PDB file of C-alpha atoms in Angstrom:
ATOM      1  CA  MET A1161     -69.107   2.147  38.531  1.00 81.00           C
ATOM      2  CA  THR A1162     -70.353   1.107  35.090  1.00 88.00           C
ATOM      3  CA  PRO A1163     -69.131  -2.374  34.088  1.00 91.00           C
ATOM      4  CA  SER A1164     -66.752  -2.669  31.161  1.00 93.00           C
ATOM      5  CA  ILE A1165     -68.188  -3.195  27.682  1.00 94.00           C
ATOM      6  CA  GLU A1166     -66.768  -6.731  27.708  1.00 95.00           C
ATOM      7  CA  THR A1167     -68.561  -7.562  30.962  1.00 95.00           C
ATOM      8  CA  GLN A1168     -71.817  -6.085  29.676  1.00 96.00           C
ATOM      9  CA  ARG A1169     -71.527  -8.159  26.478  1.00 95.00           C
ATOM     10  CA  ASP A1170     -70.701 -11.275  28.490  1.00 96.00           C
ATOM     11  CA  ASN A1171     -73.735 -10.825  30.737  1.00 97.00           C
ATOM     12  CA  LEU A1172     -76.048 -10.420  27.754  1.00 96.00           C
ATOM     13  CA  SER A1173     -74.457 -13.253  25.759  1.00 96.00           C
ATOM     14  CA  ILE A1174     -74.702 -15.680  28.694  1.00 96.00           C
ATOM     15  CA  GLY A1175     -78.237 -14.600  29.570  1.00 95.00           C
ATOM     16  CA  LEU A1176     -79.508 -14.929  26.009  1.00 95.00           C
ATOM     17  CA  TYR A1177     -77.811 -18.318  25.625  1.00 95.00           C
ATOM     18  CA  LEU A1178     -79.462 -19.586  28.803  1.00 94.00           C
ATOM     19  CA  THR A1179     -82.922 -18.301  27.827  1.00 91.00           C
ATOM     20  CA  HIS A1180     -82.778 -20.671  24.842  1.00 89.00           C
ATOM     21  CA  ARG A1181     -81.663 -23.630  26.952  1.00 85.00           C
ATOM     22  CA  ARG A1182     -84.791 -25.171  28.451  1.00 79.00           C
ATOM     23  CA  PHE A1183     -82.872 -27.301  30.937  1.00 81.00           C
ATOM     24  CA  GLY A1184     -80.037 -24.863  31.570  1.00 85.00           C
ATOM     25  CA  ALA A1185     -76.340 -25.304  30.799  1.00 89.00           C
ATOM     26  CA  THR A1186     -73.173 -26.348  32.599  1.00 90.00           C
ATOM     27  CA  LEU A1187     -70.352 -23.899  33.219  1.00 92.00           C
ATOM     28  CA  ASP A1188     -68.220 -25.595  30.546  1.00 92.00           C
ATOM     29  CA  GLU A1189     -71.011 -25.219  27.997  1.00 92.00           C
ATOM     30  CA  ILE A1190     -71.422 -21.541  28.856  1.00 94.00           C
ATOM     31  CA  LEU A1191     -67.701 -20.851  28.609  1.00 94.00           C
ATOM     32  CA  GLN A1192     -67.430 -22.537  25.216  1.00 93.00           C
ATOM     33  CA  VAL A1193     -70.685 -21.498  23.532  1.00 90.00           C
ATOM     34  CA  ALA A1194     -71.500 -18.124  25.073  1.00 93.00           C
ATOM     35  CA  LEU A1195     -67.995 -16.813  25.741  1.00 93.00           C
ATOM     36  CA  GLY A1196     -66.030 -18.545  22.976  1.00 90.00           C
ATOM     37  CA  TYR A1197     -63.553 -20.552  25.026  1.00 88.00           C
ATOM     38  CA  SER A1198     -61.821 -23.360  23.133  1.00 86.00           C
ATOM     39  CA  PRO A1199     -60.032 -26.099  25.119  1.00 82.00           C
ATOM     40  CA  ASN A1200     -57.582 -26.445  22.230  1.00 81.00           C
ATOM     41  CA  GLY A1201     -57.175 -22.736  21.601  1.00 71.00           C
ATOM     42  CA  GLY A1202     -54.266 -22.150  23.950  1.00 69.00           C
ATOM     43  CA  HIS A1203     -56.271 -19.911  26.309  1.00 76.00           C
ATOM     44  CA  HIS A1204     -56.377 -20.507  30.055  1.00 81.00           C
ATOM     45  CA  PRO A1205     -59.899 -21.519  31.183  1.00 82.00           C
ATOM     46  CA  GLY A1206     -59.494 -19.435  34.345  1.00 89.00           C
ATOM     47  CA  VAL A1207     -59.628 -16.257  32.265  1.00 91.00           C
ATOM     48  CA  TYR A1208     -63.004 -17.221  30.829  1.00 93.00           C
ATOM     49  CA  GLU A1209     -64.335 -18.374  34.173  1.00 93.00           C
ATOM     50  CA  GLY A1210     -63.313 -14.997  35.580  1.00 94.00           C
ATOM     51  CA  ARG A1211     -65.328 -13.307  32.830  1.00 95.00           C
ATOM     52  CA  PHE A1212     -68.286 -15.499  33.704  1.00 96.00           C
ATOM     53  CA  ARG A1213     -68.089 -14.609  37.407  1.00 95.00           C
ATOM     54  CA  ASN A1214     -67.849 -10.900  36.590  1.00 95.00           C
ATOM     55  CA  ALA A1215     -70.892 -11.139  34.320  1.00 96.00           C
ATOM     56  CA  GLN A1216     -72.817 -13.008  37.016  1.00 96.00           C
ATOM     57  CA  ARG A1217     -71.836 -10.482  39.686  1.00 96.00           C
ATOM     58  CA  VAL A1218     -72.899  -7.418  37.688  1.00 95.00           C
ATOM     59  CA  GLY A1219     -76.189  -9.125  36.844  1.00 95.00           C
ATOM     60  CA  ARG A1220     -76.962  -9.701  40.505  1.00 93.00           C
ATOM     61  CA  ASP A1221     -75.957  -6.142  41.355  1.00 94.00           C
ATOM     62  CA  ALA A1222     -78.125  -4.746  38.555  1.00 94.00           C
ATOM     63  CA  PHE A1223     -81.090  -6.768  39.805  1.00 93.00           C
ATOM     64  CA  ARG A1224     -80.613  -5.442  43.325  1.00 92.00           C
ATOM     65  CA  ARG A1225     -80.225  -1.833  42.145  1.00 93.00           C
ATOM     66  CA  ARG A1226     -82.841  -2.102  39.335  1.00 93.00           C
ATOM     67  CA  ILE A1227     -80.406  -1.135  36.578  1.00 94.00           C
ATOM     68  CA  PRO A1228     -81.894  -2.077  33.186  1.00 93.00           C
ATOM     69  CA  GLY A1229     -80.039  -4.144  30.622  1.00 94.00           C
ATOM     70  CA  TYR A1230     -78.740  -7.116  32.594  1.00 96.00           C
ATOM     71  CA  PHE A1231     -79.594 -10.779  33.209  1.00 96.00           C
ATOM     72  CA  THR A1232     -79.504 -12.632  36.517  1.00 93.00           C
ATOM     73  CA  PHE A1233     -78.416 -16.278  36.297  1.00 93.00           C
ATOM     74  CA  ASN A1234     -77.795 -18.750  39.106  1.00 88.00           C
ATOM     75  CA  ALA A1235     -76.617 -22.310  39.668  1.00 86.00           C
ATOM     76  CA  MET A1236     -78.778 -25.227  40.701  1.00 84.00           C
ATOM     77  CA  PRO A1237     -77.854 -28.839  41.583  1.00 79.00           C
ATOM     78  CA  PHE A1238     -78.532 -31.370  38.834  1.00 77.00           C
ATOM     79  CA  GLY A1239     -77.419 -34.871  39.736  1.00 74.00           C
ATOM     80  CA  ASP A1240     -73.715 -34.743  40.570  1.00 77.00           C
ATOM     81  CA  ARG A1241     -73.098 -31.386  38.876  1.00 79.00           C
ATOM     82  CA  PHE A1242     -74.417 -27.839  38.659  1.00 85.00           C
ATOM     83  CA  ILE A1243     -76.276 -26.194  35.816  1.00 88.00           C
ATOM     84  CA  TYR A1244     -77.113 -22.530  35.340  1.00 90.00           C
ATOM     85  CA  LYS A1245     -80.403 -20.897  34.445  1.00 89.00           C
ATOM     86  CA  ALA A1246     -81.357 -17.307  33.686  1.00 90.00           C
ATOM     87  CA  THR A1247     -84.047 -16.195  36.111  1.00 89.00           C
ATOM     88  CA  TRP A1248     -84.476 -12.417  35.665  1.00 91.00           C
ATOM     89  CA  TYR A1249     -83.884  -9.597  33.216  1.00 93.00           C
ATOM     90  CA  VAL A1250     -84.093  -5.943  34.186  1.00 93.00           C
ATOM     91  CA  TRP A1251     -85.689  -4.139  31.258  1.00 90.00           C
ATOM     92  CA  LYS A1252     -86.909  -0.627  30.621  1.00 89.00           C
ATOM     93  CA  ASN A1253     -90.669  -0.701  30.103  1.00 87.00           C
ATOM     94  CA  PRO A1254     -91.218   1.146  26.800  1.00 85.00           C
ATOM     95  CA  GLN A1255     -94.625   2.370  27.965  1.00 83.00           C
ATOM     96  CA  SER A1256     -93.515   3.942  31.248  1.00 83.00           C
ATOM     97  CA  ASP A1257     -89.750   4.283  30.544  1.00 85.00           C
ATOM     98  CA  GLN A1258     -89.194   2.795  34.012  1.00 86.00           C
ATOM     99  CA  PRO A1259     -86.857  -0.100  34.896  1.00 89.00           C
ATOM    100  CA  GLN A1260     -88.675  -3.297  35.868  1.00 88.00           C
ATOM    101  CA  THR A1261     -87.539  -6.772  36.881  1.00 89.00           C
ATOM    102  CA  VAL A1262     -89.021  -9.387  34.568  1.00 88.00           C
ATOM    103  CA  PRO A1263     -89.092 -13.073  35.622  1.00 87.00           C
ATOM    104  CA  LEU A1264     -87.976 -15.358  32.802  1.00 85.00           C
ATOM    105  CA  LEU A1265     -89.456 -18.735  31.874  1.00 73.00           C
ATOM    106  CA  ALA A1266     -86.750 -20.841  33.497  1.00 64.00           C
ATOM    107  CA  GLY A1267     -88.600 -24.134  33.993  1.00 64.00           C
ATOM    108  CA  ASP A1268     -88.273 -26.120  37.206  1.00 70.00           C
ATOM    109  CA  LEU A1269     -86.360 -24.146  39.853  1.00 69.00           C
ATOM    110  CA  ALA A1270     -87.227 -26.271  42.886  1.00 71.00           C
ATOM    111  CA  SER A1271     -83.700 -27.623  43.392  1.00 69.00           C
ATOM    112  CA  MET A1272     -82.248 -24.113  42.965  1.00 72.00           C
ATOM    113  CA  ARG A1273     -84.629 -22.853  45.608  1.00 75.00           C
ATOM    114  CA  ARG A1274     -83.725 -25.649  48.027  1.00 79.00           C
ATOM    115  CA  PHE A1275     -80.019 -25.069  47.417  1.00 73.00           C
ATOM    116  CA  ARG A1276     -80.294 -21.313  48.028  1.00 75.00           C
ATOM    117  CA  SER A1277     -82.557 -21.846  51.046  1.00 77.00           C
ATOM    118  CA  ARG A1278     -79.963 -24.093  52.674  1.00 81.00           C
ATOM    119  CA  ASP A1279     -77.264 -21.537  51.964  1.00 75.00           C
ATOM    120  CA  LEU A1280     -79.446 -18.735  53.346  1.00 76.00           C
ATOM    121  CA  SER A1281     -80.285 -20.764  56.474  1.00 81.00           C
ATOM    122  CA  THR A1282     -76.580 -21.291  57.147  1.00 84.00           C
ATOM    123  CA  ARG A1283     -75.844 -17.598  56.697  1.00 83.00           C
ATOM    124  CA  GLU A1284     -78.791 -16.613  58.903  1.00 85.00           C
ATOM    125  CA  ALA A1285     -77.701 -19.004  61.660  1.00 85.00           C
ATOM    126  CA  THR A1286     -74.135 -17.692  61.540  1.00 85.00           C
ATOM    127  CA  THR A1287     -75.314 -14.083  61.578  1.00 86.00           C
ATOM    128  CA  ARG A1288     -77.693 -14.782  64.469  1.00 88.00           C
ATOM    129  CA  SER A1289     -74.928 -16.410  66.533  1.00 86.00           C
ATOM    130  CA  VAL A1290     -72.638 -13.413  66.008  1.00 88.00           C
ATOM    131  CA  ARG A1291     -75.486 -10.999  66.750  1.00 89.00           C
ATOM    132  CA  THR A1292     -76.308 -12.862  69.973  1.00 89.00           C
ATOM    133  CA  ALA A1293     -72.703 -12.809  71.176  1.00 91.00           C
ATOM    134  CA  ASP A1294     -72.508  -9.082  70.467  1.00 91.00           C
ATOM    135  CA  ASN A1295     -75.776  -8.445  72.334  1.00 89.00           C
ATOM    136  CA  ILE A1296     -74.463 -10.332  75.373  1.00 88.00           C
ATOM    137  CA  GLN A1297     -71.310  -8.228  75.326  1.00 90.00           C
ATOM    138  CA  GLU A1298     -73.370  -5.029  75.086  1.00 90.00           C
ATOM    139  CA  GLN A1299     -75.481  -6.199  78.034  1.00 89.00           C
ATOM    140  CA  ARG A1300     -72.387  -6.704  80.168  1.00 90.00           C
ATOM    141  CA  GLN A1301     -71.062  -3.279  79.265  1.00 92.00           C
ATOM    142  CA  ALA A1302     -74.414  -1.621  80.063  1.00 90.00           C
ATOM    143  CA  ILE A1303     -74.497  -3.339  83.470  1.00 89.00           C
ATOM    144  CA  GLN A1304     -70.924  -2.285  84.230  1.00 90.00           C
ATOM    145  CA  ARG A1305     -71.731   1.368  83.607  1.00 90.00           C
ATOM    146  CA  GLN A1306     -75.178   0.984  85.242  1.00 90.00           C
ATOM    147  CA  ASP A1307     -76.951   2.216  82.142  1.00 89.00           C
ATOM    148  CA  TRP A1308     -80.353   0.650  82.815  1.00 88.00           C
ATOM    149  CA  ALA A1309     -82.098   2.393  79.900  1.00 88.00           C
ATOM    150  CA  ALA A1310     -79.574   0.912  77.472  1.00 88.00           C
ATOM    151  CA  LEU A1311     -79.932  -2.498  79.117  1.00 87.00           C
ATOM    152  CA  GLN A1312     -83.693  -2.417  78.678  1.00 88.00           C
ATOM    153  CA  GLU A1313     -83.311  -1.464  74.994  1.00 89.00           C
ATOM    154  CA  ILE A1314     -80.855  -4.317  74.426  1.00 88.00           C
ATOM    155  CA  GLN A1315     -83.142  -6.854  76.109  1.00 85.00           C
ATOM    156  CA  SER A1316     -86.086  -5.712  74.004  1.00 84.00           C
ATOM    157  CA  ARG A1317     -83.991  -5.978  70.865  1.00 87.00           C
ATOM    158  CA  MET A1318     -82.889  -9.506  71.761  1.00 86.00           C
ATOM    159  CA  ILE A1319     -86.483 -10.724  71.708  1.00 79.00           C
ATOM    160  CA  GLU A1320     -86.994  -9.295  68.221  1.00 81.00           C
ATOM    161  CA  ASP A1321     -83.715 -10.373  66.578  1.00 86.00           C
ATOM    162  CA  GLY A1322     -83.746 -14.001  67.762  1.00 85.00           C
ATOM    163  CA  SER A1323     -80.963 -13.617  70.338  1.00 86.00           C
ATOM    164  CA  LEU A1324     -83.061 -14.697  73.318  1.00 83.00           C
ATOM    165  CA  GLY A1325     -84.244 -17.817  71.482  1.00 82.00           C
ATOM    166  CA  GLU A1326     -80.607 -18.573  70.621  1.00 86.00           C
ATOM    167  CA  ILE A1327     -79.535 -18.252  74.253  1.00 82.00           C
ATOM    168  CA  LEU A1328     -82.417 -20.261  75.770  1.00 77.00           C
ATOM    169  CA  SER A1329     -82.288 -23.090  73.254  1.00 78.00           C
ATOM    170  CA  GLY A1330     -78.487 -23.230  73.495  1.00 79.00           C
ATOM    171  CA  PHE A1331     -78.427 -23.345  77.296  1.00 72.00           C
ATOM    172  CA  TYR A1332     -80.871 -26.269  77.256  1.00 70.00           C
ATOM    173  CA  GLY A1333     -79.164 -28.054  74.365  1.00 74.00           C
ATOM    174  CA  LEU A1334     -82.167 -27.637  72.043  1.00 72.00           C
ATOM    175  CA  PRO A1335     -82.090 -26.786  68.330  1.00 77.00           C
ATOM    176  CA  TYR A1336     -82.654 -23.081  67.708  1.00 78.00           C
ATOM    177  CA  ALA A1337     -86.258 -21.870  67.533  1.00 71.00           C
ATOM    178  CA  ASP A1338     -88.051 -18.559  68.004  1.00 71.00           C
ATOM    179  CA  ILE A1339     -88.666 -17.724  71.647  1.00 68.00           C
ATOM    180  CA  GLN A1340     -92.379 -18.583  71.566  1.00 66.00           C
ATOM    181  CA  ASN A1341     -91.513 -22.043  70.248  1.00 69.00           C
ATOM    182  CA  VAL A1342     -88.652 -22.668  72.669  1.00 68.00           C
ATOM    183  CA  ILE A1343     -90.615 -22.068  75.884  1.00 67.00           C
ATOM    184  CA  PRO A1344     -92.989 -25.091  75.635  1.00 68.00           C
ATOM    185  CA  ASP A1345     -89.960 -27.415  75.313  1.00 65.00           C
ATOM    186  CA  LEU A1346     -88.133 -26.122  78.381  1.00 64.00           C
ATOM    187  CA  PRO A1347     -87.931 -28.331  81.514  1.00 63.00           C
ATOM    188  CA  ASN A1348     -90.329 -27.471  84.312  1.00 62.00           C
ATOM    189  CA  GLN A1349     -89.217 -24.232  85.917  1.00 58.00           C
ATOM    190  CA  PRO A1350     -90.884 -21.576  88.099  1.00 58.00           C
ATOM    191  CA  MET A1351     -92.878 -19.116  85.974  1.00 53.00           C
ATOM    192  CA  ARG A1352     -92.749 -21.514  83.005  1.00 57.00           C
ATOM    193  CA  PHE A1353     -96.525 -21.546  82.578  1.00 59.00           C
ATOM    194  CA  SER A1354     -96.678 -17.752  82.690  1.00 63.00           C
ATOM    195  CA  PHE A1355     -94.117 -17.741  79.879  1.00 59.00           C
ATOM    196  CA  GLN A1356     -96.206 -20.251  77.956  1.00 62.00           C
ATOM    197  CA  ARG A1357     -99.277 -18.051  78.161  1.00 68.00           C
ATOM    198  CA  ASP A1358     -97.303 -15.092  76.847  1.00 66.00           C
ATOM    199  CA  ALA A1359     -95.814 -17.263  74.108  1.00 64.00           C
ATOM    200  CA  GLN A1360     -99.280 -18.451  73.073  1.00 68.00           C
ATOM    201  CA  ARG A1361    -100.433 -14.845  72.793  1.00 73.00           C
ATOM    202  CA  ILE A1362     -97.434 -14.112  70.559  1.00 69.00           C
ATOM    203  CA  GLN A1363     -98.286 -17.087  68.330  1.00 70.00           C
ATOM    204  CA  ASP A1364    -101.923 -15.954  68.061  1.00 75.00           C
ATOM    205  CA  LEU A1365    -100.836 -12.457  67.090  1.00 73.00           C
ATOM    206  CA  ASN A1366     -98.399 -13.889  64.505  1.00 72.00           C
ATOM    207  CA  ARG A1367    -101.184 -15.987  62.993  1.00 78.00           C
ATOM    208  CA  ARG A1368    -103.448 -12.953  62.690  1.00 81.00           C
ATOM    209  CA  LEU A1369    -100.573 -10.944  61.208  1.00 76.00           C
ATOM    210  CA  ILE A1370     -99.977 -13.606  58.526  1.00 77.00           C
ATOM    211  CA  GLN A1371    -103.661 -13.627  57.607  1.00 80.00           C
ATOM    212  CA  ALA A1372    -103.637  -9.834  57.256  1.00 79.00           C
ATOM    213  CA  GLN A1373    -100.444  -9.986  55.154  1.00 76.00           C
ATOM    214  CA  VAL A1374    -101.988 -12.542  52.782  1.00 73.00           C
ATOM    215  CA  SER A1375    -105.023 -10.339  52.238  1.00 75.00           C
ATOM    216  CA  LEU A1376    -102.871  -7.257  51.719  1.00 74.00           C
ATOM    217  CA  GLY A1377    -100.552  -9.126  49.357  1.00 70.00           C
ATOM    218  CA  GLN A1378    -103.411 -10.213  47.112  1.00 69.00           C
ATOM    219  CA  GLN A1379    -104.727  -6.667  46.874  1.00 71.00           C
ATOM    220  CA  LEU A1380    -101.294  -5.133  46.288  1.00 69.00           C
ATOM    221  CA  THR A1381    -100.359  -7.631  43.578  1.00 63.00           C
ATOM    222  CA  SER A1382    -103.416  -6.741  41.517  1.00 64.00           C
ATOM    223  CA  TRP A1383    -102.893  -3.023  42.095  1.00 60.00           C
ATOM    224  CA  VAL A1384     -99.174  -3.087  41.223  1.00 59.00           C
ATOM    225  CA  MET A1385     -99.725  -5.054  38.013  1.00 58.00           C
ATOM    226  CA  LEU A1386    -102.346  -2.519  36.963  1.00 59.00           C
ATOM    227  CA  GLN A1387    -100.340   0.571  37.913  1.00 58.00           C
ATOM    228  CA  THR A1388     -96.970  -0.494  36.470  1.00 59.00           C
ATOM    229  CA  GLY A1389     -98.341  -1.614  33.127  1.00 62.00           C
ATOM    230  CA  VAL A1390     -96.435  -4.909  32.899  1.00 70.00           C
ATOM    231  CA  PRO A1391     -97.594  -6.560  29.639  1.00 72.00           C
ATOM    232  CA  SER A1392     -98.359 -10.267  29.467  1.00 71.00           C
ATOM    233  CA  ASN A1393     -95.553 -10.760  26.915  1.00 81.00           C
ATOM    234  CA  ALA A1394     -92.951  -8.988  29.100  1.00 82.00           C
ATOM    235  CA  PRO A1395     -90.463 -11.940  29.115  1.00 84.00           C
ATOM    236  CA  GLN A1396     -90.416 -12.160  25.319  1.00 88.00           C
ATOM    237  CA  ALA A1397     -90.211  -8.369  24.952  1.00 87.00           C
ATOM    238  CA  ALA A1398     -87.409  -8.217  27.506  1.00 87.00           C
ATOM    239  CA  ILE A1399     -85.373 -10.821  25.590  1.00 89.00           C
ATOM    240  CA  GLN A1400     -85.839  -8.838  22.377  1.00 91.00           C
ATOM    241  CA  GLN A1401     -84.676  -5.719  24.197  1.00 91.00           C
ATOM    242  CA  ALA A1402     -81.598  -7.613  25.419  1.00 92.00           C
ATOM    243  CA  GLN A1403     -80.793  -8.801  21.897  1.00 93.00           C
ATOM    244  CA  GLN A1404     -81.002  -5.239  20.603  1.00 93.00           C
ATOM    245  CA  ARG A1405     -78.833  -3.942  23.430  1.00 92.00           C
ATOM    246  CA  LEU A1406     -76.171  -6.569  22.709  1.00 93.00           C
ATOM    247  CA  ALA A1407     -76.188  -5.647  19.032  1.00 93.00           C
ATOM    248  CA  ASN A1408     -75.698  -1.972  19.910  1.00 93.00           C
ATOM    249  CA  LEU A1409     -72.739  -2.494  22.272  1.00 88.00           C
TER     250      LEU A1409
END
């Protein structure tokens, strides 16, 4: 569903305001300067914060779906508070008429990255724990109905999705790690050294895979930049496009 005109204006107004703020802006500054909230104006701040959240949500959705005409802005820790920075704009390349995501010059984003990485790690750990519990339940059900083909498929899947590492590390009271990293830390058990040899082979294959991915990534980056026709001044052109779009709404 297309966002309301107000939400579209809010997204553009906030994004353009943040692109001119080298060090970002607090939520209060955004509400007052970009959205027009006045603490003495008799309006409830929750209404303006709701507009901000809607504008942020549609920007993230537009980035994910590659819908041109929207900014993405996110929070980052700064001392004892949070500030916001615009990180992306989805523009329509005038040469190809195709939507493209354009990274904006947002300055230092290291603390934003750390903050989001911690949040992602928590979500991944929670998802993995739920996935593991579900896999165990599916195993029990497959055994009860003596469906050995299904059991084999589940066991194979558990190696790939981290479930087996979750189970092994949890049973031995170790922090979670991928299966090939858990095995060397296990107490001496029969077949342990056979497992270690298999784990070492997995690590060697992973190392070779990473090397191949790096090589492929370098080649693809050059090829994509050439094929998509992204100009060197894309951030500045994207901001101009956003200003024009706001004026036309």
